[in-house]
Amino acid sequence: MATDGTIAIDVRDAVKRYGDFTALKRISLSIRDNEFFTLLGPSGCGKTTLLRMIAGFEDVTEGAIFLFGDEIETLPPHKRPINTVFQDYALFPHMTVIDNVGFGLEMRGKSKSDARKRAGEVLEMVQLSQFANRKPAQLSGGQQQRVALARALAPQPKVLLLDEPLSALDLKLRKAMQIELKHLQRDTGITFIFVTHDQEEALTMSDRIAVMSSGELQQLGDARDIYERPRNMFVADFIGDTNLLSVTVNRVEGQSATCRLASGHQIACDAVEGIAPGAYVHMSIRPERLYLSEPGDGYLSGTVLENIFVGTDITTIVEISPDLRLTVRTSNSDRGAQGIFAPGTAVAVHLEQGAGRLLAD
Amino acid sequence: MAGGGTAGGGPRTDTYAPVRLWLLLPAWVSLTILVLAPVSMMLVYSFLTKEFRGGVIWEFSLSAYDQFFCNRGLFGDEPCSIEWTYLLIFWRSIWQAGAATLLSLAIGFPTAYFIATRPARQRALWVFLITIPYWVNLLIRTVSMKFLLRDQGPLNDALLGLGILSEPLSIVNTNLAVQLGLFYSYLPFMVLPIYAAVERYNFSLSEAAADLYAPRWVILRRIVIPAVKPGIVAGCILVFVPSLGSFLAPDLLGGAKTFMIGSLIEEQFKGNAGNWPFGAAASMILLTMVLILLLIFARQQARAGNG
């Protein structure tokens, strides 16, 4: 990431209402130049609405959007130097691949031959040169996806918007495209704004992630921030797998705190600003930060209910008390050292240092 | 591969062969009775000799076609030179029908686009509204059109009242009146196929084009129209073909100078002054023209499909 602090897109107090329904509730965020930025959230969270407002397909009910300092929210889409990769690709069916890619260049006043030349170069970049004269219908889904990408990149936009572009691809192709997109972003130096509901995709690709839900920004930060220091229940639950426990804060001492589970167990955790002793809050513990051992010396003791093999990991569900079950994830490579505890076995559950994270709401 | 090769290749017996013939029977019967028989009858009649009080004498003759294409002088004894009378009527018909088609397209396309871009629940209502006038008999609609267009009619009253005109515009008995009549008669045939095409159109293509710096009219010309072209072509054919053979609008709204092929044919079969073989011959020529038109369309569609 080669940011020099320049802001590419600045969304200020943006509100979007459709009649009585508010799709976006006053969102402000700044997207840096040359950044791979992801809007992440479940469907209906407003991420696509925000993207479409930046592209110009939706008007802004209140607030403003700036592109490198210029206010753009009142400009029609064809006057914004921003291009979009659409979820359904939206390739022009009656035009050849090269004419699709050259369309934007032609519209920006390039001659037909110049547009074709540049389109050819971009097609080369996405390794589709041999399909230049085909129609979109003659290409596979993955190839169409690349054409859509090439078409949006060809006019060298200041910002590229990607609306769940990988959702129609199968898993293997999607993984390959994730890496390719990331490289493409780095090589072109164009700011990418990527919309997805797939948290793993977001964590893999993004410099920074904005987690959204019900029209609100829940948390903004890099992948580690979001995963390891979720700000609230929604983020902790939406990003990755987690154990959510209700706890009462016992004691706060500087950076660390002690909490009590409903079952009476005591757990050490990180303190969070604004949470005082006596507060009844939620705590998030990632399954991979818990580990199991023979019973007797742990903080928590329980019984193994089930082992689930998920390829790289084994997920073990441990019952601590009738109303508290913990999910523990063990890497498959650790199996030899640690052993698998068969269902019905009594085990002790340990927390890594700082694994318990108290959530603000 | 030995032994296992019979499943995929080789001729397979058609399980439905015995039933298929019976299931197709209704289609064959209706095609024969409604299409093949009348057209054959007309073809045969066009090669017969006319009876003076209408009807035919069963005697082979080329005189109907001769009358259409050949001018043999006042007494019919000169060598064949081109007869312009009927070709001119044909040409006028094409021109009138073409103008009516363009008018329908100019009004019909925006109408269809408007309907197709309404919320899904409203579209059915709009389509319904478009078709309401067509529950009324064509003759009555055409007479009403004459009433609307006449010198002291509501249209002229309105234009005069608004001060747009200083004296009434004479529309009735002109080509324009006929074109307006044809346009009004067949407008839904333009609107409905275009509506169907626009409804299927993927509007994210328009967004993609706007995103790629295309202003609105460029989007319309380069993206929307090519995508809905089959609907436009179908609409044009559905308006042009019946307009070409129409006789109500030209008879009621036009004058002597707006005589069209439909009226010519109609006259040949009306009362006992007609000439049946000549009417049949003119019909066959019209039919041939329409067929050629449809073939061009079909080939164009096939090419677009292969694209």
XYZ file of C-alpha atoms in Angstrom, chain B residues 75-278:
204
model
C -58.599 -0.618 -77.404
C -56.325 -3.244 -75.906
C -54.663 -4.125 -79.182
C -51.262 -2.501 -78.769
C -48.064 -4.298 -77.686
C -47.339 -4.382 -73.953
C -45.850 -1.267 -72.397
C -45.619 -0.790 -68.672
C -48.948 -0.009 -67.018
C -48.198 2.605 -64.346
C -51.681 2.939 -62.854
C -51.516 -0.044 -60.542
C -47.804 0.148 -59.868
C -48.424 3.710 -58.772
C -51.188 2.537 -56.430
C -48.779 -0.071 -55.080
C -46.062 2.462 -54.623
C -48.469 4.839 -52.866
C -49.586 2.004 -50.611
C -46.001 1.222 -49.667
C -45.328 4.851 -49.033
C -48.462 5.356 -46.944
C -47.930 2.176 -44.977
C -44.265 3.095 -44.482
C -45.153 6.548 -43.222
C -47.780 5.088 -40.879
C -45.177 2.590 -39.628
C -42.634 5.316 -38.933
C -45.285 7.358 -37.142
C -46.222 4.330 -35.060
C -42.571 3.728 -34.260
C -42.013 7.355 -33.281
C -44.963 7.265 -30.871
C -44.905 3.563 -30.058
C -41.281 3.241 -28.994
C -41.384 5.896 -26.265
C -44.764 4.557 -25.150
C -43.464 1.008 -24.916
C -40.309 2.168 -23.167
C -42.397 4.157 -20.712
C -44.624 1.189 -19.903
C -41.706 -1.220 -19.561
C -39.952 1.089 -17.111
C -42.970 1.433 -14.779
C -43.004 -0.659 -11.601
C -43.995 -4.244 -12.405
C -47.446 -3.904 -10.850
C -48.412 -0.890 -12.989
C -47.306 -2.355 -16.327
C -50.326 -4.616 -16.782
C -52.604 -1.629 -16.221
C -50.791 0.460 -18.826
C -50.913 -2.342 -21.385
C -54.611 -2.734 -20.629
C -55.179 1.004 -21.169
C -53.349 0.863 -24.507
C -55.642 -1.907 -25.735
C -58.979 -0.446 -24.554
C -59.686 1.572 -27.740
C -59.206 -1.625 -29.734
C -62.270 -3.215 -28.249
C -64.235 -0.877 -30.513
C -64.830 -1.895 -34.101
C -62.229 -0.635 -36.576
C -64.885 0.989 -38.771
C -66.241 3.022 -35.875
C -62.767 4.046 -34.799
C -61.916 5.183 -38.312
C -65.130 7.192 -38.624
C -64.388 8.770 -35.247
C -60.948 9.663 -36.529
C -62.578 11.449 -39.454
C -64.780 13.319 -37.020
C -61.752 14.343 -34.946
C -59.764 15.531 -37.947
C -62.401 17.390 -39.953
C -62.243 21.142 -40.464
C -64.708 21.930 -37.688
C -63.628 19.003 -35.554
C -62.146 19.011 -32.064
C -58.530 18.991 -33.265
C -58.906 22.097 -35.374
C -61.076 23.748 -32.693
C -58.347 23.140 -30.163
C -55.564 24.417 -32.419
C -57.595 27.494 -33.308
C -58.582 28.036 -29.685
C -54.984 27.909 -28.562
C -54.045 30.383 -31.272
C -51.643 27.980 -32.943
C -53.617 28.211 -36.196
C -55.458 31.144 -37.662
C -57.626 29.074 -39.986
C -58.589 25.393 -39.839
C -56.181 22.863 -41.257
C -57.688 20.591 -43.892
C -56.524 17.148 -42.974
C -59.337 14.919 -44.171
C -58.857 13.608 -47.722
C -55.077 14.025 -47.561
C -52.270 11.507 -47.286
C -51.689 12.684 -43.742
C -55.250 11.737 -42.769
C -54.748 8.246 -44.148
C -51.422 7.905 -42.359
C -52.953 9.071 -39.095
C -55.807 6.622 -39.580
C -53.467 3.710 -40.246
C -51.241 4.752 -37.364
C -54.192 4.765 -34.999
C -55.522 1.468 -36.324
C -52.344 -0.487 -35.708
C -50.458 1.318 -32.939
C -50.797 -1.509 -30.359
C -49.095 -3.887 -32.786
C -46.085 -1.597 -32.526
C -46.272 -0.974 -28.797
C -46.720 -4.554 -27.609
C -43.701 -6.278 -29.217
C -41.422 -3.365 -28.334
C -42.791 -3.395 -24.800
C -42.019 -7.113 -24.545
C -38.470 -6.504 -25.785
C -37.798 -3.558 -23.485
C -39.209 -5.472 -20.538
C -36.655 -8.210 -21.151
C -33.882 -5.638 -21.599
C -31.270 -5.693 -18.863
C -31.151 -2.108 -17.632
C -27.782 -2.625 -16.024
C -26.488 -2.413 -19.620
C -27.659 1.205 -19.666
C -25.965 1.782 -16.330
C -22.781 0.186 -17.615
C -22.838 2.465 -20.656
C -23.445 5.546 -18.504
C -20.628 4.395 -16.261
C -18.412 4.263 -19.368
C -19.085 7.930 -20.141
C -21.931 7.507 -22.647
C -24.506 10.318 -22.577
C -28.183 9.331 -22.676
C -28.829 9.538 -26.403
C -25.704 7.500 -27.143
C -26.940 4.853 -24.714
C -30.282 4.789 -26.532
C -28.693 4.555 -29.966
C -25.809 2.193 -29.287
C -27.071 -0.003 -26.472
C -30.858 0.053 -26.025
C -31.991 0.064 -29.660
C -29.669 -2.761 -30.797
C -30.797 -4.825 -27.810
C -34.528 -4.371 -28.473
C -34.215 -4.462 -32.275
C -36.113 -7.746 -32.711
C -39.096 -6.112 -30.991
C -38.819 -3.026 -33.186
C -38.614 -5.077 -36.385
C -41.559 -7.239 -35.314
C -43.584 -4.134 -34.485
C -42.770 -2.549 -37.841
C -43.841 -5.668 -39.725
C -47.032 -5.987 -37.716
C -47.973 -2.393 -38.544
C -46.636 -2.234 -42.092
C -48.212 -5.423 -43.435
C -51.844 -4.753 -42.463
C -51.443 -1.050 -43.352
C -50.358 -2.055 -46.826
C -53.561 -3.971 -47.483
C -55.867 -1.738 -45.497
C -58.893 -0.189 -47.205
C -60.977 1.304 -44.404
C -58.656 4.184 -43.549
C -57.911 5.144 -47.163
C -61.595 4.845 -48.124
C -62.936 6.874 -45.231
C -60.152 9.352 -44.555
C -58.555 9.720 -47.972
C -59.788 11.003 -51.251
C -59.341 9.881 -54.831
C -55.636 10.739 -54.710
C -55.002 8.438 -51.789
C -56.327 5.266 -53.375
C -54.483 2.281 -51.996
C -54.009 -1.335 -52.958
C -56.494 -2.552 -50.352
C -59.226 -0.402 -51.842
C -58.312 -1.589 -55.335
C -58.723 -5.207 -54.283
C -61.876 -4.482 -52.339
C -63.468 -2.852 -55.391
C -62.854 -5.903 -57.534
C -65.033 -8.044 -55.299
C -67.724 -5.521 -54.404
C -71.127 -5.575 -56.049
C -71.273 -6.896 -59.566
C -68.966 -4.424 -61.272
C -65.859 -6.207 -60.052
C -63.199 -8.293 -61.674
C -62.485 -11.325 -59.523
C -59.421 -12.620 -61.346
C -57.890 -9.150 -61.311
